[in-house]
Amino acid sequence: MLLLLLALQQQPLAARADTLKPAQDAVDYDITLVLPDTGNHLLGQVQTRWHLTSTKPIEVQLDTSMRVVRVLMDGTADARLARSLYGRDQLTVVIPQDRAPGDSMTTAIRYHGYPRAGLVFGKDPQGGMAAFADNWPDHAHYWLPVQDVPSDKATASFHVEVPEGYQVIANGTLQRVDTLPRGRTVWHYRIAEPIPVYTMVVGVARFAVTSLPDAACAVRCVPMALWTFPGDSAWAGQGPFRRAGDIVDYFSQLVGPFPYERLSHVQSATRFGGMENSTAIFYPEQAYLDRKLDEGTVAHETAHQWFGDAVTERDWHHVWLSEGFATYFAALWQGHAYGDSAFRRVMAKEADDATINNPVADRPILDFATRNLDSLLNANTYPKGAYVLHTLRGLMGDSLFFSGIREYYRRFRDSTALSSDFADVMNETSGTDYNWYFEQALTQPGFPVLVVRWRYSSGELKVQVQQVQKDSWGVFQIPGLVLRAGGVDYHLDIADRLTQHTFTGVKNRPDDLVVDPDGWWLISSEVREVEGRRR
Ligand SMILES: [Zn+2]
């Protein structure tokens, strides 16, 4: 019974609420794309190698604006399929299969059409053609027939045909460029590590490509490059990307080896402030034109290569494992590069965003009721997620915390994780059960709002801490909360709505009392000195 109760208690950290549940395991996507000289017509073929995990049919998502013209199973057509290809009004392409779980098979889907999203056609500043993928969260299926979920990672190859004079960036390493007759070229890329579909991208434009010095050579050299429009390359190199290599050095030392062979920073047409596509991070072109892209964004997106790309949330509702981590590690970079005051400044801003400025404060970080994936990018999954890590670091201490982070990365690299996986690693590493904390931080809405009253008289410091946050947020545990009175730290375990304690042997009347002076907890507090009764 006790075991059962424990299992139930741990359930929320392992819950999964994504509606799309892949039936099979896609192991590798081999993606061939033909882009036009003008316009936005796409011709594609995606060959997928499957590891069958069930007797169910293979299902891929592909927007109905894409017309499927041929499906091959292990190289041959199947009569059962031919009928279903035309007049398709479902998002899903269903491919029957009658093999046993554990078997492999290959499918090839050829299709064409005008993508409504996912692959966005536009113009470069010189009026030439530009096309950029923008998949987050599930826009890959607007231009690729894939299992469009973060839980199913795969390796990928790209063969992208474009007009001569254009360059193509995609995930992984450029293997070769073929020149075809009639003024066309084919760019071949390959990424050998499994990555989530939402970071599988191509970008096509007339770029200026600037090589940066290799990064992280103390661990394993990572070639770095900037892909920009020609007018922006000098500014990009001297501005936001000046320390791009140092950022990779720092995270490699702190977390573990950079997960991929190389890293490129790409000026693109993403609708996000930055998009952490594996090995090819996309930034919005306007931020370059306005000279507004900053190093904090570069650090955030770079951190995602470890957290989000290499270790991927197995279910969108655990996206704080990606965004909270990237936010926190970007703050750690600020501290590393510019000192503790810079770190504190960033974390103070994150604290405001997670508390007083948080429009979703009434929701928990693990918000399984949410069905709108875009709305999961919010003040809970970013700044509050960063504080889940920061407070945990305060509880564990630096040594155990960073050992746990390294172990979590080592264990789940090129794989997927849920919050429970992270909690398990941190509990194991420290030999302490922090599940009370993970549940509080991830499944409870809001944050502690404290009114702290104190009074000093004849060697005694009487303290009363009241939790005054709304009832629906519940009560918070804050073990070892530091109250700094007159420069001396007093520790108080908070577990109830009202906590009272008298510290004795306090020699002098403190000038003031500061709650959590080092800022480990995400709390809002008000301190009142209560006048001692006069005799
Ligand atoms: Zn992010």
XYZ file of C-alpha atoms and ligand atoms in Angstrom:
536
model
C 0.000 0.000 0.000
C 2.809 2.351 0.853
C 4.526 1.512 -2.420
C 1.311 2.121 -4.308
C 0.881 5.486 -2.628
C 4.434 6.415 -3.506
C 3.830 5.422 -7.110
C 0.705 7.570 -7.239
C 2.570 10.468 -5.715
C 5.245 10.293 -8.380
C 2.777 10.022 -11.220
C 2.357 13.737 -12.013
C 6.054 14.094 -12.787
C 5.762 11.260 -15.312
C 2.340 12.093 -16.762
C 1.984 12.479 -20.512
C -0.820 14.477 -22.101
C 0.132 14.858 -25.767
C -2.783 13.711 -27.879
C -0.713 12.358 -30.751
C 0.848 9.048 -29.750
C 3.159 7.502 -32.329
C 2.518 3.833 -33.012
C 5.959 3.065 -34.438
C 9.541 4.204 -34.082
C 10.958 6.194 -37.004
C 14.713 5.560 -36.965
C 15.896 7.591 -39.963
C 14.411 10.101 -42.383
C 16.030 10.498 -45.800
C 14.573 13.742 -47.136
C 14.742 14.848 -50.775
C 13.369 18.302 -51.626
C 13.182 20.151 -54.908
C 12.695 23.900 -54.527
C 11.588 26.095 -57.402
C 13.394 29.047 -59.039
C 10.408 31.221 -58.168
C 7.162 30.687 -56.305
C 6.652 28.288 -53.438
C 5.961 24.887 -54.930
C 7.626 22.010 -53.105
C 8.341 18.567 -54.502
C 9.474 16.097 -51.893
C 10.217 12.502 -51.103
C 10.794 11.207 -47.612
C 12.139 7.716 -47.139
C 11.742 6.510 -43.577
C 13.363 3.555 -41.901
C 11.080 2.148 -39.220
C 11.632 0.011 -36.197
C 8.190 -1.506 -35.704
C 7.064 -1.427 -32.102
C 3.487 -2.612 -32.599
C 1.241 -4.411 -35.056
C -0.556 -1.165 -35.839
C -0.245 0.495 -39.232
C 2.411 3.109 -39.821
C 0.958 6.599 -39.588
C 2.622 9.832 -40.584
C 1.163 13.305 -40.503
C 1.176 15.348 -43.687
C -0.930 18.436 -44.241
C -3.721 17.971 -46.746
C -2.273 20.786 -48.867
C 0.435 18.273 -49.821
C -0.669 15.811 -52.475
C 0.780 12.333 -52.069
C 1.628 10.808 -55.432
C 3.366 7.582 -54.481
C 3.962 5.414 -51.446
C 6.430 2.561 -51.499
C 6.855 -0.083 -48.826
C 10.326 -1.632 -48.931
C 10.615 -0.340 -52.468
C 7.346 -1.662 -53.854
C 3.899 -0.225 -54.262
C 0.959 -1.756 -52.383
C -2.417 -1.954 -54.076
C -4.209 -1.299 -50.773
C -2.577 2.115 -50.667
C -3.158 3.374 -54.185
C -6.857 3.943 -53.514
C -6.300 6.020 -50.412
C -3.749 8.428 -51.822
C -6.002 10.677 -53.829
C -8.699 12.879 -52.412
C -7.060 12.579 -49.014
C -8.923 14.702 -46.475
C -7.168 13.416 -43.375
C -3.970 14.752 -41.912
C -2.689 11.222 -41.522
C -1.216 8.992 -44.209
C -1.895 5.434 -43.054
C 0.389 2.692 -44.350
C -0.745 -0.831 -43.517
C 1.876 -3.336 -42.446
C 1.636 -6.931 -41.271
C 4.961 -7.528 -39.605
C 5.794 -8.384 -36.056
C 6.997 -5.882 -33.481
C 10.786 -5.773 -33.616
C 10.904 -5.937 -37.418
C 12.191 -3.151 -39.620
C 10.749 -1.707 -42.766
C 11.195 1.234 -45.099
C 8.563 3.511 -46.547
C 8.983 6.179 -49.205
C 6.389 8.907 -49.703
C 6.563 11.213 -52.709
C 4.434 14.346 -52.574
C 4.149 17.901 -53.763
C 2.228 21.080 -53.060
C 2.327 24.583 -51.664
C 3.157 24.469 -47.930
C 0.758 26.494 -45.782
C 3.269 26.646 -42.926
C 6.389 24.876 -41.692
C 8.475 25.761 -44.742
C 8.136 29.489 -45.252
C 9.025 31.012 -48.615
C 10.049 34.655 -48.801
C 12.619 37.062 -50.190
C 16.157 37.843 -49.138
C 17.126 41.558 -48.791
C 18.310 41.599 -52.432
C 14.948 40.330 -53.610
C 16.136 36.798 -54.229
C 14.375 33.634 -53.132
C 14.562 32.534 -49.513
C 12.961 29.546 -47.803
C 13.222 28.627 -44.126
C 11.723 25.825 -42.112
C 9.991 26.845 -38.876
C 8.675 23.672 -37.296
C 8.004 24.380 -33.633
C 5.912 22.793 -32.216
C 4.247 20.598 -34.841
C 4.637 22.412 -38.139
C 7.005 19.873 -39.698
C 4.035 17.963 -41.064
C 3.073 20.964 -43.207
C 6.001 20.088 -45.452
C 7.324 16.692 -44.331
C 5.474 13.373 -43.853
C 6.732 12.504 -40.360
C 5.613 11.426 -36.915
C 5.319 15.018 -35.740
C 5.930 14.508 -32.021
C 8.918 15.312 -29.803
C 9.042 11.788 -28.376
C 10.163 10.135 -31.625
C 13.679 11.216 -32.548
C 15.477 10.100 -35.674
C 18.645 10.639 -37.662
C 18.201 12.497 -40.941
C 19.717 13.114 -44.351
C 18.778 15.997 -46.629
C 19.170 16.287 -50.396
C 17.957 19.746 -51.345
C 17.839 20.887 -54.962
C 17.922 24.665 -55.454
C 18.838 27.120 -58.213
C 22.567 27.700 -58.712
C 23.892 30.632 -56.669
C 21.850 29.754 -53.585
C 23.181 28.024 -50.503
C 21.402 25.479 -48.350
C 21.820 24.941 -44.632
C 20.332 21.879 -42.954
C 20.998 19.807 -39.835
C 24.355 18.158 -39.471
C 27.313 18.233 -41.827
C 27.410 19.231 -45.482
C 28.600 16.149 -47.318
C 28.787 17.437 -50.874
C 27.176 19.725 -53.427
C 26.262 18.256 -56.814
C 25.948 20.475 -59.864
C 23.166 19.425 -62.171
C 22.596 20.542 -65.725
C 20.074 23.390 -66.266
C 21.538 25.602 -63.522
C 20.617 23.620 -60.439
C 22.553 22.277 -57.476
C 21.829 19.624 -54.857
C 23.097 20.077 -51.308
C 23.545 16.903 -49.249
C 23.521 17.035 -45.446
C 23.581 14.305 -42.842
C 23.066 14.347 -39.074
C 24.152 11.116 -37.426
C 22.520 11.792 -34.059
C 18.775 11.287 -33.564
C 17.030 14.676 -33.284
C 13.405 15.670 -32.751
C 11.357 16.391 -35.857
C 10.646 19.909 -34.627
C 14.321 20.816 -35.056
C 14.725 19.223 -38.541
C 15.199 22.180 -40.860
C 16.458 23.507 -44.123
C 17.252 27.139 -44.966
C 17.815 28.430 -48.475
C 19.103 31.907 -49.408
C 22.162 33.727 -50.761
C 24.161 33.747 -47.548
C 27.518 35.116 -46.502
C 29.106 32.256 -44.556
C 31.721 33.268 -41.986
C 33.748 30.622 -40.193
C 34.429 31.254 -36.523
C 37.310 29.610 -34.649
C 36.572 26.062 -33.489
C 35.000 25.888 -30.039
C 35.303 23.478 -27.119
C 38.616 22.010 -28.308
C 39.404 21.073 -24.691
C 36.631 18.472 -25.058
C 36.143 17.924 -28.815
C 36.535 20.681 -31.414
C 33.257 22.054 -32.735
C 33.482 23.979 -36.034
C 31.366 27.138 -35.818
C 29.965 29.385 -38.542
C 27.708 32.378 -39.041
C 25.248 32.248 -41.934
C 23.965 35.761 -42.530
C 22.753 37.955 -45.330
C 25.869 39.721 -46.663
C 25.015 43.159 -45.235
C 24.750 41.834 -41.688
C 27.776 39.564 -41.347
C 30.225 42.112 -39.908
C 27.776 43.331 -37.294
C 26.776 39.780 -36.353
C 30.391 38.714 -35.863
C 31.287 41.714 -33.723
C 27.990 41.902 -31.865
C 25.758 39.068 -30.686
C 28.037 36.256 -31.890
C 31.335 37.716 -30.679
C 31.472 35.140 -27.897
C 29.538 32.333 -29.628
C 32.543 30.016 -29.291
C 33.101 30.905 -25.628
C 29.478 29.998 -24.925
C 29.990 26.526 -26.408
C 33.254 26.196 -24.426
C 31.473 27.078 -21.203
C 28.496 24.746 -21.580
C 30.783 21.917 -22.753
C 32.777 22.234 -19.533
C 29.730 22.684 -17.325
C 27.365 20.063 -18.785
C 29.259 17.700 -21.085
C 30.497 17.462 -24.672
C 28.634 19.470 -27.320
C 26.163 16.918 -28.702
C 26.825 17.403 -32.428
C 29.630 17.749 -34.972
C 29.260 21.479 -35.596
C 27.158 24.550 -34.906
C 25.937 27.278 -37.268
C 24.014 30.437 -36.353
C 21.652 31.319 -39.191
C 19.848 34.541 -40.112
C 16.449 33.283 -41.164
C 12.745 33.908 -41.224
C 11.733 32.191 -37.991
C 8.707 33.650 -36.243
C 10.441 33.075 -32.910
C 13.074 35.228 -31.197
C 15.384 32.305 -31.908
C 14.824 28.649 -32.786
C 17.219 26.024 -31.514
C 17.305 23.744 -34.573
C 19.944 21.074 -33.984
C 23.338 22.294 -35.294
C 21.674 25.175 -37.205
C 20.109 27.744 -34.889
C 17.711 30.100 -36.670
C 17.305 33.751 -35.641
C 14.797 36.216 -37.121
C 16.264 38.419 -39.857
C 14.607 41.563 -38.522
C 16.593 41.337 -35.275
C 19.772 41.659 -37.373
C 18.384 44.512 -39.480
C 17.324 46.364 -36.316
C 20.659 45.452 -34.660
C 18.672 44.068 -31.736
C 19.799 40.451 -31.538
C 21.689 40.032 -28.271
C 24.171 37.618 -26.749
C 21.609 36.439 -24.185
C 19.522 35.012 -27.023
C 22.591 33.319 -28.501
C 23.389 31.768 -25.103
C 19.758 30.597 -24.672
C 19.594 28.953 -28.107
C 23.060 27.450 -27.704
C 22.071 25.909 -24.351
C 19.143 24.260 -26.147
C 21.587 22.145 -28.152
C 22.129 20.224 -24.887
C 18.646 20.679 -23.421
C 15.782 20.390 -25.885
C 17.783 19.022 -28.818
C 20.076 16.354 -27.323
C 17.854 15.715 -24.270
C 14.328 16.245 -25.561
C 11.091 16.533 -23.590
C 9.165 13.290 -24.254
C 5.858 15.142 -24.100
C 5.208 18.824 -24.856
C 3.781 19.365 -21.389
C 7.301 18.855 -19.974
C 8.716 21.613 -22.195
C 10.206 23.357 -19.147
C 12.947 20.681 -19.467
C 13.858 22.571 -22.620
C 12.890 26.218 -22.003
C 13.528 26.421 -18.253
C 16.956 24.864 -18.770
C 17.869 27.165 -21.688
C 16.752 30.195 -19.666
C 18.759 29.154 -16.621
C 21.893 28.206 -18.518
C 21.775 31.517 -20.397
C 21.735 33.241 -16.988
C 24.673 31.078 -15.864
C 26.562 32.199 -18.985
C 25.934 35.831 -18.024
C 27.373 35.120 -14.587
C 30.369 33.280 -16.030
C 31.112 35.990 -18.598
C 30.203 39.173 -16.747
C 30.269 38.319 -13.061
C 27.851 37.486 -10.285
C 26.105 40.859 -10.458
C 25.161 40.149 -14.097
C 23.774 36.754 -13.076
C 21.779 38.333 -10.257
C 20.440 41.013 -12.569
C 19.192 38.403 -15.049
C 17.695 36.228 -12.308
C 15.955 39.231 -10.704
C 14.295 39.942 -14.039
C 13.332 36.266 -14.417
C 11.883 36.339 -10.883
C 9.660 39.312 -11.721
C 8.526 37.609 -14.921
C 7.737 34.413 -13.005
C 5.839 36.167 -10.196
C 4.366 39.672 -10.369
C 4.363 39.783 -14.194
C 3.234 36.186 -14.681
C -0.135 35.978 -16.484
C -0.297 32.183 -15.954
C 0.616 32.194 -12.258
C -2.607 30.314 -11.488
C -1.454 27.379 -13.608
C 1.243 24.850 -12.692
C 4.380 24.405 -14.827
C 3.221 20.882 -15.724
C -0.086 22.081 -17.143
C -1.636 18.875 -18.443
C -4.972 20.589 -19.095
C -3.444 22.711 -21.856
C -4.148 21.537 -25.378
C -2.798 24.590 -27.197
C 0.911 23.849 -27.584
C 1.829 27.467 -28.398
C 0.470 28.513 -25.014
C 3.017 26.235 -23.324
C 5.670 28.841 -24.141
C 4.914 31.012 -21.148
C 6.194 32.568 -17.942
C 5.924 29.196 -16.204
C 7.982 27.131 -18.620
C 10.691 29.814 -19.142
C 11.490 31.981 -16.065
C 9.686 29.873 -13.488
C 11.295 26.781 -15.014
C 14.679 28.477 -14.618
C 13.874 28.983 -10.932
C 13.004 25.299 -10.510
C 16.672 24.663 -11.299
C 18.039 27.608 -9.345
C 16.196 26.712 -6.135
C 17.185 23.063 -6.549
C 20.804 24.199 -6.848
C 20.362 26.130 -3.614
C 18.963 23.034 -1.890
C 21.596 20.613 -3.221
C 24.669 22.823 -3.327
C 26.739 23.499 -6.452
C 28.771 20.311 -6.455
C 25.871 17.849 -6.282
C 23.629 19.992 -8.481
C 26.083 20.171 -11.385
C 27.045 16.493 -10.952
C 23.349 15.705 -11.323
C 23.021 17.937 -14.401
C 26.001 16.214 -16.021
C 24.602 12.779 -15.222
C 21.152 13.720 -16.560
C 22.738 14.884 -19.832
C 24.953 11.803 -20.054
C 22.038 9.440 -19.469
C 19.434 11.066 -21.720
C 21.608 12.525 -24.480
C 20.165 11.728 -27.956
C 17.057 10.509 -26.160
C 13.987 11.903 -24.417
C 13.053 12.586 -20.807
C 10.147 13.459 -18.569
C 10.302 15.535 -15.392
C 10.346 12.279 -13.406
C 13.554 11.218 -15.191
C 15.241 14.458 -14.206
C 13.970 14.148 -10.628
C 15.216 10.546 -10.408
C 18.727 11.526 -11.517
C 18.917 14.443 -9.097
C 17.589 12.288 -6.227
C 20.076 9.525 -7.025
C 23.019 11.875 -7.387
C 22.352 13.576 -4.080
C 21.142 10.542 -2.154
C 18.228 12.725 -1.063
C 14.568 12.465 -2.031
C 13.575 15.817 -3.498
C 10.285 14.641 -4.944
C 8.393 16.845 -2.459
C 10.228 19.756 -4.049
C 9.715 18.689 -7.667
C 6.010 18.202 -7.046
C 5.691 21.543 -5.318
C 7.663 23.375 -7.990
C 6.152 21.676 -11.017
C 2.595 20.767 -10.098
C 1.593 23.521 -7.673
C 0.549 26.876 -9.151
C 1.787 30.217 -7.884
C 4.612 30.981 -5.477
C 4.949 31.739 -1.758
C 3.819 35.218 -0.748
C 5.244 35.875 2.697
C 4.579 38.461 5.360
C 7.467 38.358 7.804
C 7.095 40.115 11.161
C 10.023 40.410 13.546
C 10.695 41.868 16.942
C 13.839 42.154 18.992
C 14.004 42.440 22.731
C 16.692 41.599 25.233
C 18.713 39.067 23.242
C 15.716 37.463 21.530
C 14.716 37.755 17.912
C 11.090 36.688 17.495
C 10.083 35.944 13.914
C 6.674 35.153 12.474
C 6.384 34.065 8.835
C 2.909 33.967 7.351
C 2.093 32.547 3.906
C -0.590 34.857 2.516
C -0.814 33.609 -1.089
C -4.279 32.683 -2.308
C -5.715 29.380 -1.081
C -5.775 27.826 -4.538
C -1.965 28.022 -4.701
C -1.697 25.882 -1.582
C 0.974 25.936 1.102
C 4.676 25.835 0.288
C 7.577 24.161 2.035
C 10.690 26.322 2.272
C 13.267 24.421 4.291
C 16.194 26.434 5.584
C 14.840 29.799 4.492
C 17.534 32.346 5.291
C 16.572 35.453 7.250
C 19.501 37.857 7.375
C 19.124 40.125 10.405
C 21.819 42.668 11.134
C 24.167 40.808 8.801
C 23.709 37.449 10.561
C 21.948 34.523 8.822
C 19.177 32.694 10.670
C 17.689 29.551 9.127
C 14.014 28.736 9.431
C 12.099 25.716 8.126
C 8.807 26.850 6.649
C 6.137 24.194 6.194
C 2.856 25.758 7.289
C 0.770 28.852 6.719
C 2.148 30.265 9.944
C 5.631 29.672 11.325
C 6.874 31.308 14.527
C 10.286 31.028 16.037
C 12.409 32.771 18.630
C 16.143 32.962 18.059
C 17.997 33.475 21.319
C 21.419 34.825 22.130
C 21.103 37.661 19.628
C 23.504 40.230 20.996
C 22.428 43.384 19.225
C 19.204 44.744 17.843
C 19.352 44.150 14.042
C 18.972 47.209 11.820
C 16.913 45.250 9.333
C 15.824 41.776 8.270
C 16.155 40.505 4.701
C 14.324 37.403 3.495
C 16.329 34.995 1.307
C 19.089 37.577 0.715
C 20.911 35.396 -1.830
C 17.745 34.935 -3.897
C 17.526 31.127 -4.024
C 13.742 30.977 -3.806
C 11.046 32.346 -6.034
C 9.108 34.183 -3.345
C 7.456 37.502 -2.850
C 7.874 38.901 0.656
C 7.074 41.851 2.816
C 8.982 42.469 6.039
C 7.584 44.390 9.009
C 9.354 45.200 12.215
C 6.923 45.023 15.092
C 7.623 47.454 17.949
C 8.448 45.778 21.228
C 6.021 46.613 24.049
C 7.391 49.417 26.196
C 7.521 48.889 29.890
Zn 14.085 28.479 -25.910
